[in-house]
Amino acid sequence: GESVGLHLPTLSVQEGDNSIINCAYSNSASDYFIWYKQESGKGPQFIIDIRSNMDKRQGQRVTVLLNKTVKHLSLQIAATQPGDSAVYFCADLYLKAAGNKLTFGGGTRVLVKP
Amino acid sequence: DSGVTQTPKHLITATGQRVTLRCSPRSGDLSVYWYQQSLDQGLQFLIQYYNGEERAKGNILERFSAQQFPDLHSELNLSSLELGDSALYFCASSVVGQKRIPEAFFGQGTRLTVV
């Protein structure tokens, strides 16, 4: 079946450095791609999304890049802070009148070193 | 607070038993998703309901079932429980049919431990 994302890897980053988290997807029909952050003991929390007809979208300290040619999605976090330590999931959203389908990837654990 | 409420937060039960997990979506959200997250794993989509009707099915076992009631709350029923069913079960809700992205809001999850 269709899938999004990779096996759960870990990214260690020094506080203050930039982080880049990558994700691959397979559903070309997806309407949006979304990044979620999951802190320990909590449910996933929306960070940023990008519509499928865009290449780049910037938020506060985060940038999402979409490369449809190679079906690749990335999340860049600028000036990584200790509070950024979490598991990050990419997801694709397929909009249907009968109910949207949200499919998650495997996630990446980010560890911020002081 | 996401506005999505899941109960109970923790559940410990024995193999072979049956449990029911409950989810109250955000006010106005018609769509409810259920996910399973095993230790250090990603989110596995189980099932989705929209306004009381099943809309999509993922990797949901036949021992598991769900429903969404007229008041839009949803229940996930897990029966003949096995040790491998121990996991975090998340519910998410989203708005359908609006111009802004139908972002999914997640509850805090129910941690199920089967012993």
Coordinates of N, CA and C in Angstrom, one line a residue:
Chain A
G1 N 0.8 -1.2 0.0 CA 0.0 0.0 0.0 C 0.9 1.3 0.0
E2 N 0.2 2.4 0.0 CA 1.0 3.7 0.0 C 1.6 3.9 1.3
S3 N 2.7 4.6 1.3 CA 3.3 4.9 2.6 C 4.1 6.2 2.5
V4 N 4.3 6.7 3.7 CA 5.1 7.9 3.8 C 6.2 7.7 4.8
G5 N 7.4 8.2 4.5 CA 8.4 8.2 5.5 C 9.4 7.1 5.6
L6 N 10.2 7.1 6.6 CA 11.3 6.2 6.8 C 11.2 5.5 8.1
H7 N 12.1 4.5 8.3 CA 12.2 3.9 9.6 C 12.7 5.0 10.6
L8 N 12.4 4.8 11.9 CA 12.7 5.9 12.9 C 14.2 6.0 13.1
P9 N 14.9 7.0 12.6 CA 16.3 7.2 12.8 C 16.4 8.3 13.9
T10 N 17.6 8.5 14.3 CA 17.9 9.6 15.4 C 18.9 10.6 14.8
L11 N 18.5 11.9 15.0 CA 19.4 12.9 14.6 C 19.9 13.7 15.8
S12 N 21.2 13.7 16.0 CA 21.8 14.5 17.1 C 22.3 15.8 16.6
V13 N 21.9 16.9 17.3 CA 22.3 18.2 16.8 C 22.7 19.1 17.9
Q14 N 23.7 19.9 17.7 CA 24.2 20.8 18.8 C 23.2 22.0 18.9
E15 N 23.0 22.4 20.1 CA 22.1 23.5 20.3 C 22.7 24.7 19.5
G16 N 21.8 25.4 18.8 CA 22.2 26.5 18.0 C 22.4 26.2 16.6
D17 N 22.7 24.9 16.3 CA 22.9 24.5 14.9 C 21.5 24.4 14.2
N18 N 21.6 24.2 12.9 CA 20.4 24.0 12.1 C 20.2 22.5 12.0
S19 N 18.9 22.1 12.0 CA 18.5 20.6 11.8 C 17.8 20.5 10.5
I20 N 18.1 19.3 9.9 CA 17.3 19.0 8.7 C 16.8 17.6 8.8
I21 N 15.5 17.4 8.7 CA 14.9 16.1 8.9 C 14.3 15.8 7.5
N22 N 14.5 14.6 7.0 CA 14.1 14.2 5.7 C 13.0 13.1 5.8
C23 N 12.2 13.1 4.7 CA 11.1 12.2 4.6 C 10.8 11.9 3.1
A24 N 10.5 10.6 2.8 CA 10.1 10.3 1.5 C 8.7 9.9 1.5
Y25 N 8.0 10.1 0.4 CA 6.6 9.8 0.3 C 6.3 9.0 -1.0
S26 N 5.2 8.4 -1.1 CA 4.9 7.6 -2.3 C 3.6 8.0 -3.0
N27 N 2.7 8.7 -2.3 CA 1.4 9.0 -2.8 C 1.5 10.3 -3.6
S28 N 1.6 10.2 -4.9 CA 1.7 11.5 -5.7 C 0.4 12.3 -5.7
A29 N -0.7 11.7 -5.3 CA -2.0 12.3 -5.3 C -2.3 13.1 -4.0
S30 N -1.3 13.1 -3.1 CA -1.5 13.8 -1.8 C -1.7 15.3 -2.1
D31 N -2.6 15.9 -1.3 CA -2.9 17.4 -1.4 C -2.0 18.3 -0.6
Y32 N -1.6 17.7 0.6 CA -0.8 18.5 1.5 C 0.2 17.5 2.1
F33 N 1.3 18.1 2.6 CA 2.3 17.4 3.4 C 2.5 18.2 4.7
I34 N 2.5 17.4 5.7 CA 2.5 18.1 7.1 C 3.6 17.5 7.9
W35 N 4.1 18.3 8.8 CA 5.1 17.9 9.8 C 4.5 18.0 11.2
Y36 N 4.6 17.0 11.9 CA 4.2 17.0 13.3 C 5.3 16.7 14.3
K37 N 5.2 17.3 15.5 CA 6.2 17.1 16.5 C 5.6 16.4 17.6
Q38 N 6.2 15.3 18.1 CA 5.7 14.6 19.3 C 6.7 14.6 20.4
E39 N 6.4 15.2 21.5 CA 7.2 15.2 22.6 C 6.8 14.0 23.5
S40 N 7.8 13.6 24.3 CA 7.6 12.4 25.1 C 6.3 12.5 26.0
G41 N 5.5 11.5 25.8 CA 4.2 11.4 26.6 C 3.1 12.2 26.1
K42 N 3.3 12.8 24.9 CA 2.2 13.6 24.4 C 1.8 13.2 23.0
G43 N 0.7 13.7 22.5 CA 0.2 13.4 21.2 C 1.0 14.3 20.2
P44 N 1.0 13.9 18.9 CA 1.6 14.7 17.9 C 1.0 16.1 17.8
Q45 N 1.8 17.0 17.5 CA 1.4 18.4 17.4 C 1.8 19.0 16.1
F46 N 0.8 19.6 15.4 CA 1.0 20.2 14.1 C 2.2 21.3 14.1
I47 N 3.1 21.2 13.2 CA 4.1 22.3 13.1 C 3.9 23.1 11.9
I48 N 3.9 22.5 10.7 CA 3.8 23.3 9.5 C 3.3 22.4 8.4
D49 N 2.7 22.9 7.4 CA 2.2 22.2 6.3 C 2.6 22.8 5.0
I50 N 2.6 22.1 3.9 CA 2.9 22.6 2.6 C 1.9 22.0 1.6
R51 N 1.3 22.9 0.8 CA 0.4 22.4 -0.2 C 1.2 21.7 -1.3
S52 N 0.6 20.7 -2.0 CA 1.4 19.9 -3.0 C 1.9 20.7 -4.2
N53 N 1.3 21.9 -4.4 CA 1.7 22.7 -5.6 C 2.8 23.8 -5.2
M54 N 3.3 23.6 -4.0 CA 4.3 24.6 -3.6 C 5.7 23.8 -3.4
D55 N 6.8 24.6 -3.4 CA 8.1 24.0 -3.2 C 8.7 24.3 -1.9
K56 N 8.2 25.4 -1.3 CA 8.8 25.8 -0.1 C 7.8 26.6 0.7
R57 N 7.9 26.5 2.0 CA 7.1 27.3 2.9 C 7.8 27.5 4.2
Q58 N 7.8 28.7 4.7 CA 8.5 29.1 5.9 C 7.6 29.4 7.0
G59 N 8.0 29.0 8.2 CA 7.3 29.4 9.4 C 8.2 30.0 10.4
Q60 N 7.9 30.0 11.6 CA 8.8 30.6 12.6 C 9.9 29.6 12.9
R61 N 11.1 29.8 12.5 CA 12.3 29.0 12.7 C 12.2 27.7 11.9
V62 N 11.1 27.4 11.2 CA 11.0 26.2 10.4 C 10.8 26.5 9.0
T63 N 11.3 25.6 8.1 CA 11.1 25.7 6.7 C 10.8 24.3 6.2
V64 N 9.8 24.2 5.4 CA 9.5 22.9 4.7 C 9.8 23.0 3.2
L65 N 10.5 22.0 2.7 CA 10.8 22.0 1.3 C 10.2 20.7 0.7
L66 N 9.6 20.9 -0.5 CA 9.0 19.7 -1.1 C 9.6 19.6 -2.5
N67 N 10.1 18.4 -2.8 CA 10.6 18.1 -4.1 C 9.8 17.0 -4.7
K68 N 8.8 17.4 -5.6 CA 7.9 16.4 -6.1 C 8.5 15.4 -7.1
T69 N 9.6 15.9 -7.7 CA 10.3 15.1 -8.7 C 10.8 13.8 -8.1
V70 N 11.4 13.9 -6.9 CA 11.9 12.7 -6.2 C 11.1 12.3 -5.0
K71 N 9.9 12.9 -4.9 CA 9.0 12.6 -3.8 C 9.7 12.7 -2.5
H72 N 10.2 13.9 -2.2 CA 11.0 14.1 -1.0 C 10.5 15.3 -0.3
L73 N 10.5 15.2 1.0 CA 10.0 16.3 1.9 C 11.1 16.5 3.0
S74 N 11.4 17.8 3.3 CA 12.3 18.0 4.4 C 11.8 19.1 5.3
L75 N 12.2 19.0 6.6 CA 11.9 20.1 7.6 C 13.2 20.6 8.1
Q76 N 13.4 21.9 8.0 CA 14.6 22.5 8.5 C 14.2 23.4 9.7
I77 N 15.0 23.1 10.8 CA 14.8 23.9 12.0 C 16.0 24.8 12.2
A78 N 15.8 26.1 12.3 CA 16.9 27.0 12.4 C 17.2 27.2 13.9
A79 N 18.5 27.3 14.2 CA 19.0 27.6 15.6 C 18.3 26.6 16.6
T80 N 18.5 25.3 16.4 CA 17.8 24.3 17.2 C 18.0 24.6 18.7
Q81 N 16.9 24.4 19.4 CA 16.9 24.7 20.9 C 16.6 23.4 21.6
P82 N 16.9 23.3 22.9 CA 16.6 22.1 23.7 C 15.1 21.7 23.6
G83 N 14.3 22.6 23.5 CA 12.8 22.3 23.4 C 12.4 21.7 22.1
D84 N 13.4 21.7 21.2 CA 13.1 21.0 19.9 C 13.3 19.5 19.9
S85 N 13.8 19.0 21.0 CA 14.0 17.6 21.2 C 12.7 16.9 21.2
A86 N 12.5 16.0 20.2 CA 11.2 15.3 20.1 C 11.3 14.4 18.9
V87 N 10.2 13.7 18.7 CA 10.1 12.8 17.4 C 9.3 13.6 16.4
Y88 N 9.8 13.7 15.2 CA 9.2 14.5 14.2 C 8.6 13.5 13.1
F89 N 7.4 13.7 12.8 CA 6.7 12.8 11.8 C 6.3 13.7 10.6
C90 N 6.5 13.1 9.4 CA 5.9 13.7 8.3 C 4.6 12.9 8.0
A91 N 3.7 13.6 7.3 CA 2.4 13.0 7.0 C 1.9 13.5 5.7
D92 N 1.2 12.7 5.0 CA 0.6 13.3 3.7 C -1.0 13.2 3.9
L93 N -1.6 14.2 3.4 CA -3.0 14.4 3.5 C -3.7 14.4 2.2
Y94 N -4.6 13.5 2.0 CA -5.3 13.4 0.8 C -6.7 13.8 1.1
L95 N -7.1 14.9 0.4 CA -8.5 15.4 0.7 C -9.5 14.7 -0.1
K96 N -10.5 14.2 0.6 CA -11.6 13.6 -0.1 C -12.9 14.1 0.5
A97 N -13.9 14.3 -0.3 CA -15.2 14.8 0.2 C -15.8 13.9 1.3
A98 N -15.5 12.7 1.2 CA -16.0 11.7 2.1 C -15.2 11.6 3.4
G99 N -14.1 12.3 3.5 CA -13.3 12.3 4.7 C -11.8 12.2 4.3
N100 N -11.0 13.0 4.9 CA -9.6 13.1 4.5 C -8.9 11.9 5.0
K101 N -7.8 11.6 4.3 CA -6.9 10.5 4.7 C -5.6 11.0 5.1
L102 N -5.2 10.8 6.3 CA -3.9 11.3 6.8 C -3.0 10.1 7.1
T103 N -1.9 10.1 6.4 CA -1.0 8.9 6.5 C 0.4 9.4 7.0
F104 N 0.8 8.7 8.1 CA 2.1 9.2 8.7 C 3.3 8.3 8.3
G105 N 4.4 9.0 8.3 CA 5.7 8.3 8.1 C 6.2 7.8 9.4
G106 N 7.4 7.2 9.4 CA 7.9 6.5 10.5 C 8.5 7.4 11.6
G107 N 8.9 8.6 11.3 CA 9.3 9.5 12.3 C 10.9 9.6 12.5
T108 N 11.4 10.7 12.9 CA 12.8 10.9 13.2 C 12.9 11.5 14.6
R109 N 13.8 10.9 15.4 CA 14.0 11.4 16.8 C 15.1 12.5 16.7
V110 N 14.9 13.7 17.2 CA 15.9 14.7 17.2 C 16.3 14.9 18.7
L111 N 17.6 14.8 18.9 CA 18.2 15.0 20.2 C 19.1 16.2 20.2
V112 N 18.8 17.2 21.0 CA 19.5 18.5 21.0 C 20.6 18.4 22.1
K113 N 21.8 18.5 21.8 CA 22.9 18.5 22.8 C 23.2 19.9 23.2
P114 N 23.3 20.1 24.5 CA 23.6 21.5 25.0 C 25.1 21.9 24.7
Chain B
D1 N -3.5 22.4 25.1 CA -4.6 21.4 25.1 C -5.2 21.5 23.7
S2 N -5.2 20.3 23.0 CA -5.7 20.2 21.6 C -7.2 20.2 21.5
G3 N -7.9 20.0 22.6 CA -9.3 19.9 22.5 C -9.9 18.5 22.3
V4 N -9.0 17.6 22.0 CA -9.4 16.2 21.9 C -9.1 15.5 23.2
T5 N -10.1 14.8 23.7 CA -10.0 14.1 25.0 C -10.1 12.6 24.8
Q6 N -9.1 11.9 25.4 CA -9.1 10.5 25.3 C -9.2 9.9 26.8
T7 N -9.9 8.9 26.9 CA -10.0 8.2 28.2 C -10.0 6.7 28.0
P8 N -9.4 5.9 28.9 CA -8.6 6.4 30.0 C -7.2 6.8 29.6
K9 N -6.4 7.4 30.4 CA -5.0 7.7 30.0 C -4.1 6.4 30.1
H10 N -4.4 5.6 31.0 CA -3.6 4.4 31.2 C -4.6 3.2 31.4
L11 N -4.2 2.1 30.9 CA -5.1 0.9 31.0 C -4.2 -0.3 31.1
I12 N -4.3 -1.1 32.1 CA -3.6 -2.4 32.3 C -4.6 -3.5 32.3
T13 N -4.4 -4.5 31.5 CA -5.3 -5.6 31.4 C -4.6 -6.9 31.1
A14 N -5.3 -8.0 31.2 CA -4.7 -9.3 31.0 C -5.0 -9.8 29.6
T15 N -4.1 -10.7 29.1 CA -4.3 -11.2 27.8 C -5.7 -11.9 27.7
G16 N -6.3 -11.8 26.5 CA -7.6 -12.4 26.3 C -8.8 -11.5 26.7
Q17 N -8.5 -10.4 27.3 CA -9.6 -9.5 27.8 C -10.0 -8.6 26.6
R18 N -11.0 -7.8 26.9 CA -11.5 -6.8 26.0 C -11.6 -5.4 26.6
V19 N -11.2 -4.4 25.9 CA -11.2 -3.0 26.4 C -11.8 -2.1 25.4
T20 N -12.3 -1.0 25.9 CA -12.8 0.1 25.1 C -12.1 1.4 25.4
L21 N -11.6 2.0 24.3 CA -11.0 3.3 24.5 C -11.9 4.3 23.9
R22 N -12.0 5.5 24.6 CA -12.9 6.5 24.2 C -12.2 7.8 23.7
C23 N -12.9 8.4 22.8 CA -12.3 9.7 22.2 C -13.4 10.7 22.0
S24 N -13.2 11.9 22.5 CA -14.2 13.0 22.2 C -13.4 14.0 21.4
P25 N -13.9 14.2 20.1 CA -13.2 15.1 19.2 C -13.4 16.5 19.6
R26 N -12.7 17.4 19.0 CA -12.9 18.9 19.2 C -14.3 19.2 18.7
S27 N -14.8 20.2 19.4 CA -16.1 20.7 19.0 C -16.2 21.1 17.5
G28 N -17.1 20.5 16.8 CA -17.3 20.8 15.4 C -16.5 19.9 14.4
D29 N -15.6 19.2 15.0 CA -14.8 18.2 14.1 C -15.7 17.0 13.8
L30 N -15.8 16.7 12.5 CA -16.6 15.5 12.1 C -15.8 14.3 11.9
S31 N -14.5 14.5 11.7 CA -13.7 13.3 11.3 C -12.8 12.9 12.5
V32 N -12.8 11.6 12.8 CA -12.0 11.0 13.8 C -11.1 9.9 13.3
Y33 N -9.8 10.0 13.7 CA -8.9 9.0 13.2 C -8.4 8.2 14.5
W34 N -8.1 7.0 14.3 CA -7.4 6.2 15.4 C -6.1 5.7 14.9
Y35 N -5.1 5.8 15.8 CA -3.7 5.4 15.4 C -3.2 4.5 16.6
Q36 N -2.3 3.6 16.2 CA -1.6 2.8 17.2 C -0.1 3.2 17.1
Q37 N 0.5 3.4 18.3 CA 1.9 3.6 18.3 C 2.6 2.7 19.3
S38 N 3.4 1.8 18.7 CA 4.1 0.9 19.6 C 5.4 1.6 20.0
L39 N 6.1 1.0 21.0 CA 7.3 1.7 21.6 C 8.3 2.0 20.5
D40 N 8.6 3.3 20.5 CA 9.7 3.8 19.6 C 9.3 3.6 18.1
Q41 N 8.0 3.5 17.8 CA 7.6 3.3 16.5 C 6.8 4.5 16.0
G42 N 6.5 4.4 14.7 CA 5.7 5.5 14.1 C 4.2 5.3 14.4
L43 N 3.4 6.1 13.8 CA 2.0 6.1 14.0 C 1.3 5.2 12.9
Q44 N 0.7 4.1 13.3 CA 0.1 3.2 12.4 C -1.4 3.6 12.4
F45 N -1.9 3.9 11.2 CA -3.3 4.3 11.0 C -4.2 3.0 11.1
L46 N -5.2 3.2 12.0 CA -6.1 2.0 12.2 C -7.4 2.2 11.4
I47 N -8.1 3.3 11.7 CA -9.4 3.5 11.1 C -9.8 5.0 11.2
Q48 N -10.7 5.4 10.3 CA -11.2 6.7 10.3 C -12.7 6.7 10.2
Y49 N -13.3 7.6 10.9 CA -14.8 7.8 10.8 C -15.1 9.3 10.5
Y50 N -16.1 9.4 9.7 CA -16.6 10.8 9.4 C -18.1 10.8 9.6
N51 N -18.5 11.7 10.5 CA -19.9 11.9 10.8 C -20.6 10.6 11.0
G52 N -20.0 9.7 11.7 CA -20.7 8.5 12.1 C -20.5 7.3 11.2
E53 N -19.8 7.5 10.1 CA -19.6 6.5 9.1 C -18.1 6.2 8.9
E54 N -17.8 4.9 8.8 CA -16.5 4.5 8.5 C -16.0 5.0 7.2
R55 N -14.8 5.6 7.1 CA -14.4 6.2 5.8 C -13.1 5.6 5.3
A56 N -12.3 5.1 6.2 CA -11.0 4.5 5.7 C -10.5 3.5 6.8
K57 N -9.9 2.5 6.3 CA -9.4 1.5 7.1 C -7.9 1.3 6.8
G58 N -7.1 1.2 7.9 CA -5.7 0.9 7.7 C -5.4 -0.5 8.2
N59 N -4.3 -0.6 8.9 CA -3.9 -1.9 9.4 C -4.6 -2.3 10.7
I60 N -5.9 -2.4 10.6 CA -6.6 -2.7 11.8 C -6.9 -4.2 11.9
L61 N -6.6 -4.8 13.0 CA -6.9 -6.3 13.1 C -8.4 -6.5 13.2
E62 N -8.7 -7.8 12.9 CA -10.1 -8.1 13.0 C -10.6 -8.2 14.4
R63 N -9.7 -8.3 15.4 CA -10.1 -8.3 16.8 C -10.4 -6.9 17.3
F64 N -10.1 -5.9 16.4 CA -10.3 -4.5 16.8 C -11.5 -4.0 16.0
S65 N -12.3 -3.1 16.6 CA -13.4 -2.5 15.9 C -13.6 -1.1 16.5
A66 N -14.3 -0.3 15.8 CA -14.5 1.1 16.3 C -15.9 1.5 15.8
Q67 N -16.4 2.6 16.4 CA -17.6 3.2 15.9 C -17.6 4.7 16.3
Q68 N -18.4 5.5 15.6 CA -18.6 6.9 16.0 C -20.0 7.1 16.2
F69 N -20.3 7.7 17.3 CA -21.7 7.9 17.7 C -22.3 9.2 17.2
P70 N -23.7 9.3 17.3 CA -24.3 10.6 16.9 C -23.7 11.8 17.5
D71 N -23.2 11.8 18.7 CA -22.6 13.0 19.3 C -21.2 13.2 18.9
L72 N -20.7 12.3 18.0 CA -19.4 12.4 17.3 C -18.3 11.8 18.2
H73 N -18.6 11.4 19.4 CA -17.5 10.7 20.1 C -17.3 9.3 19.5
S74 N -16.1 8.8 19.7 CA -15.7 7.5 19.1 C -15.2 6.6 20.1
E75 N -15.4 5.3 19.9 CA -14.8 4.3 20.7 C -14.1 3.3 19.9
L76 N -12.9 2.8 20.4 CA -12.1 1.8 19.8 C -12.2 0.6 20.7
N77 N -12.7 -0.5 20.2 CA -12.8 -1.8 21.0 C -11.7 -2.7 20.6
L78 N -11.0 -3.2 21.6 CA -9.9 -4.2 21.3 C -10.3 -5.4 22.1
S79 N -10.4 -6.5 21.4 CA -10.8 -7.8 22.1 C -9.7 -8.9 21.9
S80 N -9.9 -9.9 22.7 CA -8.9 -11.0 22.7 C -7.5 -10.5 22.7
L81 N -7.2 -9.6 23.7 CA -6.0 -8.9 23.7 C -4.8 -9.8 23.8
E82 N -3.7 -9.4 23.1 CA -2.4 -10.1 23.2 C -1.4 -9.2 23.7
L83 N -0.2 -9.8 24.1 CA 0.8 -8.9 24.6 C 1.3 -7.9 23.6
G84 N 1.3 -8.3 22.4 CA 1.7 -7.3 21.3 C 0.8 -6.2 21.0
D85 N -0.4 -6.2 21.7 CA -1.3 -5.1 21.5 C -0.9 -3.9 22.5
S86 N 0.0 -4.2 23.3 CA 0.5 -3.1 24.2 C 1.0 -2.0 23.4
A87 N 0.5 -0.8 23.6 CA 0.9 0.4 22.7 C 0.2 1.6 23.2
L88 N 0.6 2.7 22.6 CA -0.2 4.0 22.8 C -1.2 4.0 21.7
Y89 N -2.4 4.4 22.0 CA -3.5 4.5 21.0 C -3.9 6.0 21.0
F90 N -3.8 6.6 19.9 CA -4.1 8.0 19.7 C -5.4 8.1 18.9
C91 N -6.1 9.2 19.3 CA -7.2 9.6 18.5 C -6.9 11.0 18.0
A92 N -7.3 11.3 16.8 CA -7.2 12.6 16.3 C -8.5 13.0 15.6
S93 N -8.8 14.3 15.6 CA -10.0 14.8 14.9 C -9.6 15.9 14.0
S94 N -10.4 16.1 13.0 CA -10.1 17.2 12.0 C -11.4 17.7 11.4
V95 N -11.4 18.9 11.0 CA -12.5 19.5 10.3 C -12.4 19.1 8.8
V96 N -13.6 18.8 8.2 CA -13.6 18.5 6.8 C -14.4 19.6 6.1
G97 N -13.9 19.9 4.9 CA -14.8 20.8 4.1 C -14.6 22.3 4.3
Q98 N -13.4 22.6 4.9 CA -13.2 24.1 5.0 C -12.0 24.4 4.1
K99 N -11.8 25.7 3.8 CA -10.8 26.1 2.9 C -9.4 26.0 3.5
R100 N -9.3 26.2 4.8 CA -8.0 26.1 5.4 C -7.7 24.6 5.6
I101 N -6.4 24.4 5.7 CA -6.0 23.0 5.8 C -6.7 22.3 6.9
P102 N -7.3 21.1 6.7 CA -7.9 20.4 7.8 C -6.9 19.7 8.7
E103 N -6.3 20.5 9.5 CA -5.3 20.0 10.4 C -5.8 19.0 11.4
A104 N -5.1 18.0 11.7 CA -5.6 17.0 12.6 C -5.0 17.3 14.0
F105 N -5.9 17.3 15.0 CA -5.5 17.6 16.4 C -5.6 16.2 17.2
F106 N -4.5 16.0 17.9 CA -4.4 14.7 18.6 C -4.7 14.8 20.0
G107 N -5.3 13.8 20.5 CA -5.4 13.6 22.0 C -4.1 13.2 22.6
Q108 N -4.1 13.1 23.9 CA -2.9 12.7 24.7 C -2.6 11.2 24.6
G109 N -3.6 10.5 24.1 CA -3.4 9.0 23.9 C -3.8 8.2 25.1
T110 N -4.0 6.9 24.9 CA -4.3 5.9 25.9 C -3.2 4.9 25.9
R111 N -2.5 4.8 27.0 CA -1.4 3.8 27.0 C -2.0 2.5 27.5
L112 N -2.0 1.5 26.7 CA -2.5 0.2 27.0 C -1.4 -0.8 27.2
T113 N -1.4 -1.4 28.4 CA -0.5 -2.5 28.7 C -1.2 -3.8 28.9
V114 N -0.8 -4.8 28.1 CA -1.4 -6.1 28.3 C -0.4 -7.0 29.0
V115 N -0.8 -7.6 30.1 CA 0.1 -8.4 30.8 C -0.4 -9.9 30.9

